[in-house]
Coordinates of C-alpha atoms in Angstrom, one line a residue:
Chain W
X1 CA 0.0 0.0 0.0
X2 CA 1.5 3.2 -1.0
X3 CA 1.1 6.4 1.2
X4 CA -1.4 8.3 -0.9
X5 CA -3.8 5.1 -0.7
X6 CA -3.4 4.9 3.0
X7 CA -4.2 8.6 2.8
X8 CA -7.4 8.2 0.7
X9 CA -10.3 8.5 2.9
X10 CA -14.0 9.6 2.6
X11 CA -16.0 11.1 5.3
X12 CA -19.1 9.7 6.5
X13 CA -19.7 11.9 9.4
X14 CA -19.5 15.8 9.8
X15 CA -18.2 16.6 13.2
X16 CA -21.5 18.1 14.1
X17 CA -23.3 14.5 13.4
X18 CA -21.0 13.0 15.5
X19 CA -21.1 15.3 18.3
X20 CA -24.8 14.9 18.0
X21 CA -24.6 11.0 18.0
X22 CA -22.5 11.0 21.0
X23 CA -24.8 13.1 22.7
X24 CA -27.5 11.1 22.2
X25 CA -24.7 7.9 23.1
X26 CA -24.3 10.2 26.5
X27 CA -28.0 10.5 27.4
X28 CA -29.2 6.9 26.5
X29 CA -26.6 5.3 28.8
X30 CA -27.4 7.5 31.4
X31 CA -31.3 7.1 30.9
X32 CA -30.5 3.2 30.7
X33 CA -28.5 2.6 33.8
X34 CA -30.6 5.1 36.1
X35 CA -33.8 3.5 34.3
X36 CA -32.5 -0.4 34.8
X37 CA -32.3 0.7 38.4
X38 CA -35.4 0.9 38.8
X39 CA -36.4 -1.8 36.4
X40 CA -35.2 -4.9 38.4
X41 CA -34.1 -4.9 42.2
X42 CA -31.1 -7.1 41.0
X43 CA -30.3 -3.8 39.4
X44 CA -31.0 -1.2 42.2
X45 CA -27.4 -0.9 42.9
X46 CA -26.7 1.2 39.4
X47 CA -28.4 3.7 41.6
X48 CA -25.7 4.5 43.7
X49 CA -23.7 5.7 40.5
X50 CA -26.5 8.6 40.6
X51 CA -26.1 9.4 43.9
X52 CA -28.8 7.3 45.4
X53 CA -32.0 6.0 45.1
X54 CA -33.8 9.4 45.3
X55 CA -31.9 11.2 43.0
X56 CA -32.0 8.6 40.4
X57 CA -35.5 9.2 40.8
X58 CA -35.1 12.7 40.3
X59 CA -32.6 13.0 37.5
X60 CA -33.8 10.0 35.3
X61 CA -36.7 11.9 33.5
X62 CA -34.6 15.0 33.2
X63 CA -32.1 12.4 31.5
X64 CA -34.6 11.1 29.2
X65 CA -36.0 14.5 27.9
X66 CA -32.1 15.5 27.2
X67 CA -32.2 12.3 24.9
X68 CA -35.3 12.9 23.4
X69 CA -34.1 16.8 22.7
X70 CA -30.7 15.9 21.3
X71 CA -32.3 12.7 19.1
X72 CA -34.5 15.3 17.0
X73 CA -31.5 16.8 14.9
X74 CA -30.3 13.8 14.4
X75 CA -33.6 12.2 12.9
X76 CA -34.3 15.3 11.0
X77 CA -30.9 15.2 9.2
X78 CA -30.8 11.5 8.4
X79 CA -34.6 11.0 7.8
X80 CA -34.2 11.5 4.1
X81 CA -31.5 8.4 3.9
X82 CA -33.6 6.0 6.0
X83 CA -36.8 5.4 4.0
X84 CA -37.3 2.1 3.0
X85 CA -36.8 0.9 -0.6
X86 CA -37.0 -2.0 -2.2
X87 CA -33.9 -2.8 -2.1
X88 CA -33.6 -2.7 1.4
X89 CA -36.6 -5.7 1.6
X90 CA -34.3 -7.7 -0.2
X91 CA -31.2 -7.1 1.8
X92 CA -33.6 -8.1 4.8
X93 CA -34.3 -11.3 2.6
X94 CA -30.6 -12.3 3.1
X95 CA -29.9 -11.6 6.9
X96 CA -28.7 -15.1 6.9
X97 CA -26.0 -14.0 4.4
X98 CA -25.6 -10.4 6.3
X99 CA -25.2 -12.0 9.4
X100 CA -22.7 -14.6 7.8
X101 CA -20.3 -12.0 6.6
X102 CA -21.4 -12.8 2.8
X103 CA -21.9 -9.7 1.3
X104 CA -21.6 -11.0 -2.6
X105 CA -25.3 -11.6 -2.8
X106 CA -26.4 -8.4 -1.1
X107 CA -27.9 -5.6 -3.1
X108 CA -26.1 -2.6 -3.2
X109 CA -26.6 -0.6 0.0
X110 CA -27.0 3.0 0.3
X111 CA -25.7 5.9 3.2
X112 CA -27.7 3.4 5.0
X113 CA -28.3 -0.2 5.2
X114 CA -31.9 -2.1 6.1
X115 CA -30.9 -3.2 9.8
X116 CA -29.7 0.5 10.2
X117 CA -33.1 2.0 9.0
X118 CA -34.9 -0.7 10.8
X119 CA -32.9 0.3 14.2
X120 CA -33.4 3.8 13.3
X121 CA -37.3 3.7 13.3
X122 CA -37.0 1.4 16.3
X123 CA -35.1 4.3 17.9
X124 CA -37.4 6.7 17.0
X125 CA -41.1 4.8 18.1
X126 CA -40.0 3.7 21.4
X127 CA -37.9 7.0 21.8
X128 CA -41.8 8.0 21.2
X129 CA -43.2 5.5 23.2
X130 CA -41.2 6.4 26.4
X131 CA -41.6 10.0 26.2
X132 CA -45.1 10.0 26.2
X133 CA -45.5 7.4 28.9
X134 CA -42.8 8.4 30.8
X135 CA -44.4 12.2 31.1
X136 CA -47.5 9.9 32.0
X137 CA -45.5 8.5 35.0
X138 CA -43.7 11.3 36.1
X139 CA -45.0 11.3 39.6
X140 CA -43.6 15.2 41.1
X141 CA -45.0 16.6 37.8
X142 CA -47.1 15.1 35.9
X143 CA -49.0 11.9 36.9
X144 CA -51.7 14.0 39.0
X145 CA -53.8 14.9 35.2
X146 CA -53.8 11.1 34.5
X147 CA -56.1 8.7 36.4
X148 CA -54.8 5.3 37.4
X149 CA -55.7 3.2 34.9
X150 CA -53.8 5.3 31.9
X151 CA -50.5 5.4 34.4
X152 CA -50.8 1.5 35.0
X153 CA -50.6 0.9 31.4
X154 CA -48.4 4.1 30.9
X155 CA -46.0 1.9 33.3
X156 CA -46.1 -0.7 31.5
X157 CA -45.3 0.9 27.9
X158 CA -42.3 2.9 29.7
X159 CA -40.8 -0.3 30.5
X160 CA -41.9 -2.8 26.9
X161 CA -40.6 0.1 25.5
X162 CA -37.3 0.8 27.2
X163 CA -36.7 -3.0 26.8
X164 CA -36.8 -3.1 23.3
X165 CA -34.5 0.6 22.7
X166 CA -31.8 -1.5 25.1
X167 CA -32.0 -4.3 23.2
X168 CA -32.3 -2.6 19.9
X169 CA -28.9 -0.5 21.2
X170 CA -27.1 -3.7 22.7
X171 CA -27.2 -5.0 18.7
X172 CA -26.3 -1.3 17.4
X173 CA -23.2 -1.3 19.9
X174 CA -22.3 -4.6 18.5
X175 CA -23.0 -3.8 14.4
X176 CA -20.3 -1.4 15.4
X177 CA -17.9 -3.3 16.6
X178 CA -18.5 -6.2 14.0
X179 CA -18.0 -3.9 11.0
X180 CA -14.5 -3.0 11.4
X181 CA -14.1 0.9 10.7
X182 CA -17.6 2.0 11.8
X183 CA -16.6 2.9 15.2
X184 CA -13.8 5.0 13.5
X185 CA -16.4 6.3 11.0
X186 CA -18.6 7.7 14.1
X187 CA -15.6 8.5 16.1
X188 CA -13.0 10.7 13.7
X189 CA -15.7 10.8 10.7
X190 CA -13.9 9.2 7.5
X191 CA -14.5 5.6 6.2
X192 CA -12.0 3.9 3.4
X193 CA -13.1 3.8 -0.1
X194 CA -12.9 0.3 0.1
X195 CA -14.9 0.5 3.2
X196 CA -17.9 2.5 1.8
X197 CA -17.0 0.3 -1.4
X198 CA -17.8 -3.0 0.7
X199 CA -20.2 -2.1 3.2
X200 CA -22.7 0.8 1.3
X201 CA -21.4 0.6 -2.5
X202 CA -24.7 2.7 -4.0
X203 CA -23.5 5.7 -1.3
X204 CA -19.9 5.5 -2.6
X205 CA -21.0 5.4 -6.1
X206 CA -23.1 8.5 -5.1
X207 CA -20.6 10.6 -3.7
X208 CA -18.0 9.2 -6.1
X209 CA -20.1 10.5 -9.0
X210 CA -19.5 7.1 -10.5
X211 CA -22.7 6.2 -11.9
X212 CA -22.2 2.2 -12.8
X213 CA -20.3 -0.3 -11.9
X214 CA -17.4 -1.5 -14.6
X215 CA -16.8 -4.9 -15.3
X216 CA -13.2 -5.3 -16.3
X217 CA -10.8 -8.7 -16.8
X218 CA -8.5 -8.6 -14.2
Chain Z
X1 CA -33.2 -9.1 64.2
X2 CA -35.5 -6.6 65.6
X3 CA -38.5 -6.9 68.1
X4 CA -40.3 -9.9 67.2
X5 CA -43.3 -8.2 66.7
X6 CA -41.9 -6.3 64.0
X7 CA -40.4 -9.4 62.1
X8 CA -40.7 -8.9 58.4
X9 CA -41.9 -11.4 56.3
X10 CA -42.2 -9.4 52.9
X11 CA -39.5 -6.7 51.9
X12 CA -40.2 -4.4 48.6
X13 CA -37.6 -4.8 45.7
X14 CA -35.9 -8.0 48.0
X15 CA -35.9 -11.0 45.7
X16 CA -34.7 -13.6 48.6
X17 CA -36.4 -14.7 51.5
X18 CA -36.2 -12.1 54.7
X19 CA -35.1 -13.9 58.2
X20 CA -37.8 -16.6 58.4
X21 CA -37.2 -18.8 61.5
X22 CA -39.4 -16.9 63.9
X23 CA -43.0 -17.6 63.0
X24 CA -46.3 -15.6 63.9
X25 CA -48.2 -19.0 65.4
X26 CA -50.1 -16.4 67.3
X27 CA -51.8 -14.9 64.1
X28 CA -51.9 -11.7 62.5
X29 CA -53.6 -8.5 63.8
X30 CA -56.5 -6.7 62.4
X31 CA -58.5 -3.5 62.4
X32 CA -62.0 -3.6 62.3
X33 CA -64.0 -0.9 61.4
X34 CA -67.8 -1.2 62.2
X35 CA -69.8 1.3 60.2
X36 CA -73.2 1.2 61.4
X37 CA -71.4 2.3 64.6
X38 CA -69.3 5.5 63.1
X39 CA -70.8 8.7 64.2
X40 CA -68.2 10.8 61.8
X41 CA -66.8 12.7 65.0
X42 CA -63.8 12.0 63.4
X43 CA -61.8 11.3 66.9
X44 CA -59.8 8.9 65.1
X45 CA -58.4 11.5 62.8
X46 CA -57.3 13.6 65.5
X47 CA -55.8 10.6 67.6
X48 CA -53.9 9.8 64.2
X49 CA -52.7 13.5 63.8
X50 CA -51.4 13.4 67.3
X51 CA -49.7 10.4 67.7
X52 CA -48.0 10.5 64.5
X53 CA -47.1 14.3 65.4
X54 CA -49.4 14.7 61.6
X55 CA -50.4 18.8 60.8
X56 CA -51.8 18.8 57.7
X57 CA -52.2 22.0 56.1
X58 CA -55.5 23.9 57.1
X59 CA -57.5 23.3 54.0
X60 CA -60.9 24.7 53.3
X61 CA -64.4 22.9 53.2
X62 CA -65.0 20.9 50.4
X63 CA -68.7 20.7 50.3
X64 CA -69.0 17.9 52.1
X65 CA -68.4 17.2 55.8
X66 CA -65.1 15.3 54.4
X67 CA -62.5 17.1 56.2
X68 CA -59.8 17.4 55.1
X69 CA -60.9 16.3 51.2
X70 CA -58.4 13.9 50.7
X71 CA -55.9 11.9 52.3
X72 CA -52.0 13.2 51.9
X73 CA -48.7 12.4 52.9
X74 CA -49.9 14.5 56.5
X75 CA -53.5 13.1 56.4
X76 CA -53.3 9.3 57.0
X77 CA -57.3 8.7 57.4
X78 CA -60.0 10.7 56.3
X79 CA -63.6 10.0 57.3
X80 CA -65.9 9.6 53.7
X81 CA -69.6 10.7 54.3
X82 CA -72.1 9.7 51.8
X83 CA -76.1 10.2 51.6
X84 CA -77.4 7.5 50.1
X85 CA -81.2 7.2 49.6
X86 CA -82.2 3.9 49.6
X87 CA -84.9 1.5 47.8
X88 CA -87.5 2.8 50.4
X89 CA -86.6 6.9 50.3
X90 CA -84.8 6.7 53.3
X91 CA -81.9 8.7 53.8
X92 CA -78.6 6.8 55.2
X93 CA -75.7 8.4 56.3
X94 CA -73.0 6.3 55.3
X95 CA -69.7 6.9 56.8
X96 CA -66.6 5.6 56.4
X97 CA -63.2 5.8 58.0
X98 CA -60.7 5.7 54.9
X99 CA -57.0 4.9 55.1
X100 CA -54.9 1.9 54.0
X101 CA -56.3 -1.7 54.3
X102 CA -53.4 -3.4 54.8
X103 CA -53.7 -6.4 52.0
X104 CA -52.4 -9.7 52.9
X105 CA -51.0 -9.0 48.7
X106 CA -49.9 -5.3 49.2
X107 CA -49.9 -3.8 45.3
X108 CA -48.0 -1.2 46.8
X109 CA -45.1 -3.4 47.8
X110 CA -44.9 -5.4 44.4
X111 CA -44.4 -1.9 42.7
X112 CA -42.0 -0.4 44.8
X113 CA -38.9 -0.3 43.4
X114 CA -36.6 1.0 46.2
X115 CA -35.5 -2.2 48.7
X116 CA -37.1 -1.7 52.0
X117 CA -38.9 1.1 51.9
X118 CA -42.1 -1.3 51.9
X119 CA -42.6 -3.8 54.0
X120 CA -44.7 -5.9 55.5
X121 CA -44.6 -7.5 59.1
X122 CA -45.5 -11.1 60.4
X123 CA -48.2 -10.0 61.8
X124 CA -50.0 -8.2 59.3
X125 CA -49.5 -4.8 59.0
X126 CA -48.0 -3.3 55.9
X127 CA -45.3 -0.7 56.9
X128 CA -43.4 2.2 54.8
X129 CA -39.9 2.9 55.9
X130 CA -39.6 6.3 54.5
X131 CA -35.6 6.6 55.1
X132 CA -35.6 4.3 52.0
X133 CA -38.6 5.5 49.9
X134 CA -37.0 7.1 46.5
X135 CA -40.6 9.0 45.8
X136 CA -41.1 7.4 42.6
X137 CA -44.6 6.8 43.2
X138 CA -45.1 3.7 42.1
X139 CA -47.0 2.5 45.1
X140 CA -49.7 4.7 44.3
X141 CA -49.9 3.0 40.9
X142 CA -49.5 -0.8 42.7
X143 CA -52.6 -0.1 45.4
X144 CA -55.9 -1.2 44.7
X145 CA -57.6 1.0 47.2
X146 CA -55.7 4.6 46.1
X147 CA -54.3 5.1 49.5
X148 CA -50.4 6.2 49.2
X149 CA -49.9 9.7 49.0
X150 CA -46.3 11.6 48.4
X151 CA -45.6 14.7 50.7
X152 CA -45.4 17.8 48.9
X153 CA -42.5 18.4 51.7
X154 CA -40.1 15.7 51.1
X155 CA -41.3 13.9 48.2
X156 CA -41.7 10.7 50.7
X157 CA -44.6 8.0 50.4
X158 CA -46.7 7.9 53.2
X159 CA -49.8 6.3 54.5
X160 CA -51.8 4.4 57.7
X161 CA -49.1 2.3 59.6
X162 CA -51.6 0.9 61.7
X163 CA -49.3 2.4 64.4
X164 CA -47.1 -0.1 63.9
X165 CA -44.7 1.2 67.0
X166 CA -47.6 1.1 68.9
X167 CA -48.6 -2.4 68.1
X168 CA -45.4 -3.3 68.4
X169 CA -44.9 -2.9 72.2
X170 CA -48.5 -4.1 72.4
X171 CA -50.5 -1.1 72.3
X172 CA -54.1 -0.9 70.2
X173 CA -53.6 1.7 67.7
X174 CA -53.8 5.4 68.2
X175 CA -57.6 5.6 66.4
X176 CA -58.9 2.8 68.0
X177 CA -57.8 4.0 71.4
X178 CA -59.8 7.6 70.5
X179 CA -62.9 6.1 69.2
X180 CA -66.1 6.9 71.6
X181 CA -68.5 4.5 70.4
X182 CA -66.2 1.6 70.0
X183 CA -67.0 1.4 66.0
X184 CA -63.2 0.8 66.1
X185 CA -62.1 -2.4 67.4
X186 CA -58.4 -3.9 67.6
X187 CA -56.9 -7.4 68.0
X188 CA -55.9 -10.9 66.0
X189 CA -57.6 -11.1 62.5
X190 CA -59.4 -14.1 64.4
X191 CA -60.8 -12.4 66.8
X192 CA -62.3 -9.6 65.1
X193 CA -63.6 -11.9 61.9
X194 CA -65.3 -13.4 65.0
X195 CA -66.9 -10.0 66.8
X196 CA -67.6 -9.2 62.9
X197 CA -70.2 -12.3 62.5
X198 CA -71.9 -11.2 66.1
X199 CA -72.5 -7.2 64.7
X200 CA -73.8 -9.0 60.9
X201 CA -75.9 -11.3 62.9
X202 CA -77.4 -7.9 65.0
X203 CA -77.3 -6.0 62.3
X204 CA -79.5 -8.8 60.2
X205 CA -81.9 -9.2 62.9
X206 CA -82.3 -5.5 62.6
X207 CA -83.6 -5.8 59.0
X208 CA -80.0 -5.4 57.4
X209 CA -80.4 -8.4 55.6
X210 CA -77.2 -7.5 53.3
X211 CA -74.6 -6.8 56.1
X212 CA -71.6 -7.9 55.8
X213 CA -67.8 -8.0 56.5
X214 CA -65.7 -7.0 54.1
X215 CA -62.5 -8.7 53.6
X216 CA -61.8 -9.0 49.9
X217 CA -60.4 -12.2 49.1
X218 CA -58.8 -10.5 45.7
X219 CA -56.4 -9.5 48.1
X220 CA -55.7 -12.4 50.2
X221 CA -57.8 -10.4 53.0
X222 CA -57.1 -7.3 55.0
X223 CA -55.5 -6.4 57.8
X224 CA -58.1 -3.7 58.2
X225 CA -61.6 -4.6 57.8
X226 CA -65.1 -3.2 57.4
X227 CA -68.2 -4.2 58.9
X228 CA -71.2 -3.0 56.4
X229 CA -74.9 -2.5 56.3
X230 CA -74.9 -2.9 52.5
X231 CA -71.6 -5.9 51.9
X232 CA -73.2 -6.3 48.6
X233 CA -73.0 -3.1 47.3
X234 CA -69.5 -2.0 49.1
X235 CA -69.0 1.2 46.4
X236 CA -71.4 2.8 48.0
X237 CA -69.4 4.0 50.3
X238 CA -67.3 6.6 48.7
X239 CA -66.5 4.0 45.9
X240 CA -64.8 1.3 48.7
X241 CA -63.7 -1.1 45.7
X242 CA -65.9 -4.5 45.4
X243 CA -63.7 -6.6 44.0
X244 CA -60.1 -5.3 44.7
X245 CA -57.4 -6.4 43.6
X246 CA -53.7 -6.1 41.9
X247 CA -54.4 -4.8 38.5
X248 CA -53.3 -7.3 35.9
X249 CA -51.2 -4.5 34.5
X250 CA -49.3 -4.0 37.6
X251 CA -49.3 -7.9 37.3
X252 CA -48.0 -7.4 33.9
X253 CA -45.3 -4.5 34.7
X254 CA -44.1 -6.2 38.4
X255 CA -44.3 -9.6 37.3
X256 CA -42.6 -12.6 35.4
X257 CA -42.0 -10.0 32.6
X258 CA -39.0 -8.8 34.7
X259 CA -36.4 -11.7 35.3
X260 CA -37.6 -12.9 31.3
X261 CA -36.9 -8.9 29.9
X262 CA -33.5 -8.9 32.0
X263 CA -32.6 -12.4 31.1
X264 CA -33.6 -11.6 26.7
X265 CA -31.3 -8.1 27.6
X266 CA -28.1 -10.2 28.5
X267 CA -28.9 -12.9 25.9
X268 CA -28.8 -9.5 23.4
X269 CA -25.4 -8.6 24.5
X270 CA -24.4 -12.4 24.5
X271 CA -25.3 -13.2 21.3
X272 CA -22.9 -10.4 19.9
X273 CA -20.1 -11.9 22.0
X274 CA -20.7 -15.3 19.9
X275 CA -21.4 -14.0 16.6
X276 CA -18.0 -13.0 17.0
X277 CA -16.3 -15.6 18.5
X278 CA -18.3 -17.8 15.8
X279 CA -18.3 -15.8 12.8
X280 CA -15.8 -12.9 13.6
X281 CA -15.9 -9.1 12.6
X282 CA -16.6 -8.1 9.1
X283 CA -13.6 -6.7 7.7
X284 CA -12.4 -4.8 4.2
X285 CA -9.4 -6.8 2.4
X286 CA -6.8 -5.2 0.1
X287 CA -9.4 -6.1 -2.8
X288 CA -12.4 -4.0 -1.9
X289 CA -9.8 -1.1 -1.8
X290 CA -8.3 -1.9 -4.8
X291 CA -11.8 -2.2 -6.3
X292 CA -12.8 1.0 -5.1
X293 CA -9.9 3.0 -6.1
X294 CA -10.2 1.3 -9.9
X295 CA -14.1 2.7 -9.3
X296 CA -13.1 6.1 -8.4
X297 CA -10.1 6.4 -11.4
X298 CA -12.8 5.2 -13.7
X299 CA -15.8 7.7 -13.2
X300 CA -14.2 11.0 -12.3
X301 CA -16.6 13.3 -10.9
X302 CA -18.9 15.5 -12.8
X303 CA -18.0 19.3 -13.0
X304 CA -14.6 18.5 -12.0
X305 CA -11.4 18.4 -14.1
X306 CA -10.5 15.0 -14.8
X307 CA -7.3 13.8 -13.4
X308 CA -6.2 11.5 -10.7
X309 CA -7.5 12.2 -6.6
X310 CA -10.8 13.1 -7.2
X311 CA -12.4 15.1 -4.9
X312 CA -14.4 13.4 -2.4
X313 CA -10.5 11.7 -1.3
X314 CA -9.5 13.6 1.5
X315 CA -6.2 13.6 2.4
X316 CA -6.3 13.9 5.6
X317 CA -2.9 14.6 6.6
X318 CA -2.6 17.7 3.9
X319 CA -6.5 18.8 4.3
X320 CA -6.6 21.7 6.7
X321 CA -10.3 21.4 7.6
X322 CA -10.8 17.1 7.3
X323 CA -14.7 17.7 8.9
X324 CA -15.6 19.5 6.4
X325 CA -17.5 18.1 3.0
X326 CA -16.1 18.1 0.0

């Protein structure tokens, strides 16, 4: 490898987007761990990393409406690139091969691939979801305009809800480390052109300006 | 271990057993309240004020002779007065003293999330320990009967502890010792299921044919129990619940669901470990690069001098301002 191909990157990620990713990063781990503490006694001890039991009462939904505030950027910026195409349907057709590293028989994938639109709408309904029962819930504030019923049920959304975001995050944590060079894309902004080549080859014909794919003899 | 009669046999947010050598063979204690005895003087409110060292805030009449309106973290019974008109046009004054029940099944402690700050004693009574209550509130949304109330001063749970400090050095609780016409009574559940069945018989030969005690079984029974002129129709005073119980979405939210969510979470984060020890990462090869640099020398970019490093190459070393699009 000579050094101007080692030089050759691409970026994926302004610095803005990735401040704005991290952000959101920042507030989910904090909403998770205070919210896990109250989830499941054999968690109640991630309390003590918020000071206690009270104020991880007290700083949790203040936590979670930091998350929700920093997530809307984010989703209005990358809206555009998530909408579901055909293409994507088909890519979803061969998770066995995604999940097998076999990328040969995958169509070519945009900015973003089907999992990460599919993660992304997941995001965004139970980021939904837990703001609107989690206001229901919110005992000093809120929870006095609701009568019992909506915040037994409102209870029980908060918690479906934030069950499937952890999840949902758990597998985006590990996408990240199973792609090689998508940490480093969200963490200094630039991919490889073999990266974006491999991995989202209709984005790096896109930004490439090159509008088909040659066939040449080797 | 503490006094025996304060042994706990049910701790909030504790998923193994508490101390369980000591047993209550003795029974468990009850509150019974007889309401075709109640005069509403509302002595028992005042007892509960002053021996809890309670001072509600001075509120302002309601409409109603309910005084205060509501219970609160500084009210811990409130006497509900209802006028109810019955079959024949006569006018009953139906009065009940309000406050918690104390459920065999306490809702309240299967929602709390806080260890200890619910618990409830062998011999009945269902106590808050407010030095560990987090104020989350979720008690309120666990009880059946609406009882738990969170002080505007310190953000605290609190409700009826059936003076458990009292009982526990074997005094009768502060109301019962107030009440003048002995519509309060105090002792082992036995006893006062017992003195119950006398006052339905009386109150049946008395052309009550409906009376009743009231211990809901959708509970497991109370620790505090009514004595009622009208046992079929209990909402009819102030809406006392007729068929309480845990509401199958607290079931839903406090129950099974729990360990299996927890258990799916870690079998989440597992199951990326051993896609990676099994399959391993997916990684870019010498090819794909070479690929994509024969794609980039191939299709040069529109509006752009042709020549070799097109533009959307940064290199990064030489590029003043990397963060910025090309």
């Amino acid at each position: 490898m000579s050094d101007t191909e080692r030089r050759a990157i691409l970026e994926r990620y302004s610095s803005g987007e990735r401040t704005n990713h991290w952000l959101i990063a920042l507030g989910f781990v904090l909403a998770a761990l205070s919210g896990l503490a109250l989830f499941h006694p054999a968690l109640f001890w991630l309390a003590t990393l918020f000071g206690g039991g009270p104020w991880t009462r007290i700083l949790h939904p203040f936590i979670g409406l930091f998350m929700m505030v920093v997530f809307l950027p984010l989703a209005a910026s990358v809206w555009g690139d998530n909408r579901m195409q055909a293409a994507d349907w088909q890519w979803l057709r061969h998770l066995q091969d995604v999940v097998n590293n076999r990328e040969e028989h995958l169509p070519e994938v945009g900015r973003y691939n089907a999992g990460q639109k599919l993660l992304f709408f997941v995001i965004g309904a139970c980021l939904a979801g837990l703001l609107l029962s989690g206001l229901v819930i919110w005992r000093a504030y809120f929870s006095l305009y609701f009568s019992i019923g909506v915040i037994r049920l409102a209870s029980v959304v908060h918690s479906v809800c934030a069950f499937v975001l952890i999840c949902a995050i758990l597998l985006h944590i590990y996408a990240a480390i199973w792609v090689k060079g998508s940490l480093h894309a969200m963490l200094r902004g630039t991919v490889t052109p073999g990266w974006a080549w491999k991995h989202h080859r209709a984005w790096f014909r896109q930004i490439s300006h090159a509008a088909h794919p040659r066939t040449r003899p080797d | 271990m503490a006094l025996q009669s304060l042994d706990i046999v049910r701790r909030s947010a504790t998923t193994t057993a508490p101390p369980g050598v000591r047993e209550a063979y003795t029974g468990t204690v009850a509150k019974l309240i007889d309401t075709t005895k109640c005069i509403g003087c509302k002595a028992c409110q005042v007892a509960c004020m002053e021996w809890n060292d309670l001072r509600d805030e001075i509120g302002s009449n309601v409409g109603v002779y309910d005084n205060p309106g509501d219970l609160s973290g500084e009210s811990w019974t409130v006497m509900r007065f209802t006028e109810y008109e019955n079959p024949k046009g006569d006018l009953e004054w139906l009065i009940r003293k309000d406050g918690c029940m104390h459920c065999a099944d306490p809702g309240c402690l299967k929602a709390c999330p806080a260890p200890g700050a619910i618990v409830q004693y062998s011999n009945g009574i269902v106590d808050f320990h407010e030095e560990n209550c987090i104020g989350c509130g979720y008690c309120i949304t666990g009880c059946p009967f609406d009882i738990p109330r969170i002080s505007k001063r310190d953000h605290k749970a609190y409700k009826c502890t059936l003076c458990s400090d009292r009982v526990a050095v074997g005094l009768e609780p502060a109301c019962i010792k107030a009440c003048p016409t002995g519509a309060l009574v105090f002792g082992t559940k036995e006893d006062m299921q017992q003195h119950a069945a006398e006052r339905v018989e009386d109150l049946k030969s008395r052309g009550f044919e409906r009376a009743g005690l009231y211990d809901p079984p959708g509970v497991g029974g109370t620790h505090v129990m009514y004595v009622l002129h009208h046992a079929d129709q209990p909402q009819l005073y102030a809406g006392l619940a007729a068929d309480p119980h845990i509401s199958s979405l607290v079931g839903l939210w406090k129950g099974a669901s729990k360990p299996i969510a927890l258990a799916a979470m870690a079998f989440t984060a597992l199951a990326g470990f051993f896609h990676f020890v099994r399959v391993g990462r997916n990684e870019i090869d010498e090819r794909d690069e070479a690929a994509a640099r024969q794609a980039l020398e191939a299709a040069p970019p529109h509006n752009a001098p042709p020549g070799p490093g097109a533009p959307p190459i940064l290199n990064s070393p030489h590029n003043p301002n990397p963060d910025k699009r090309p």
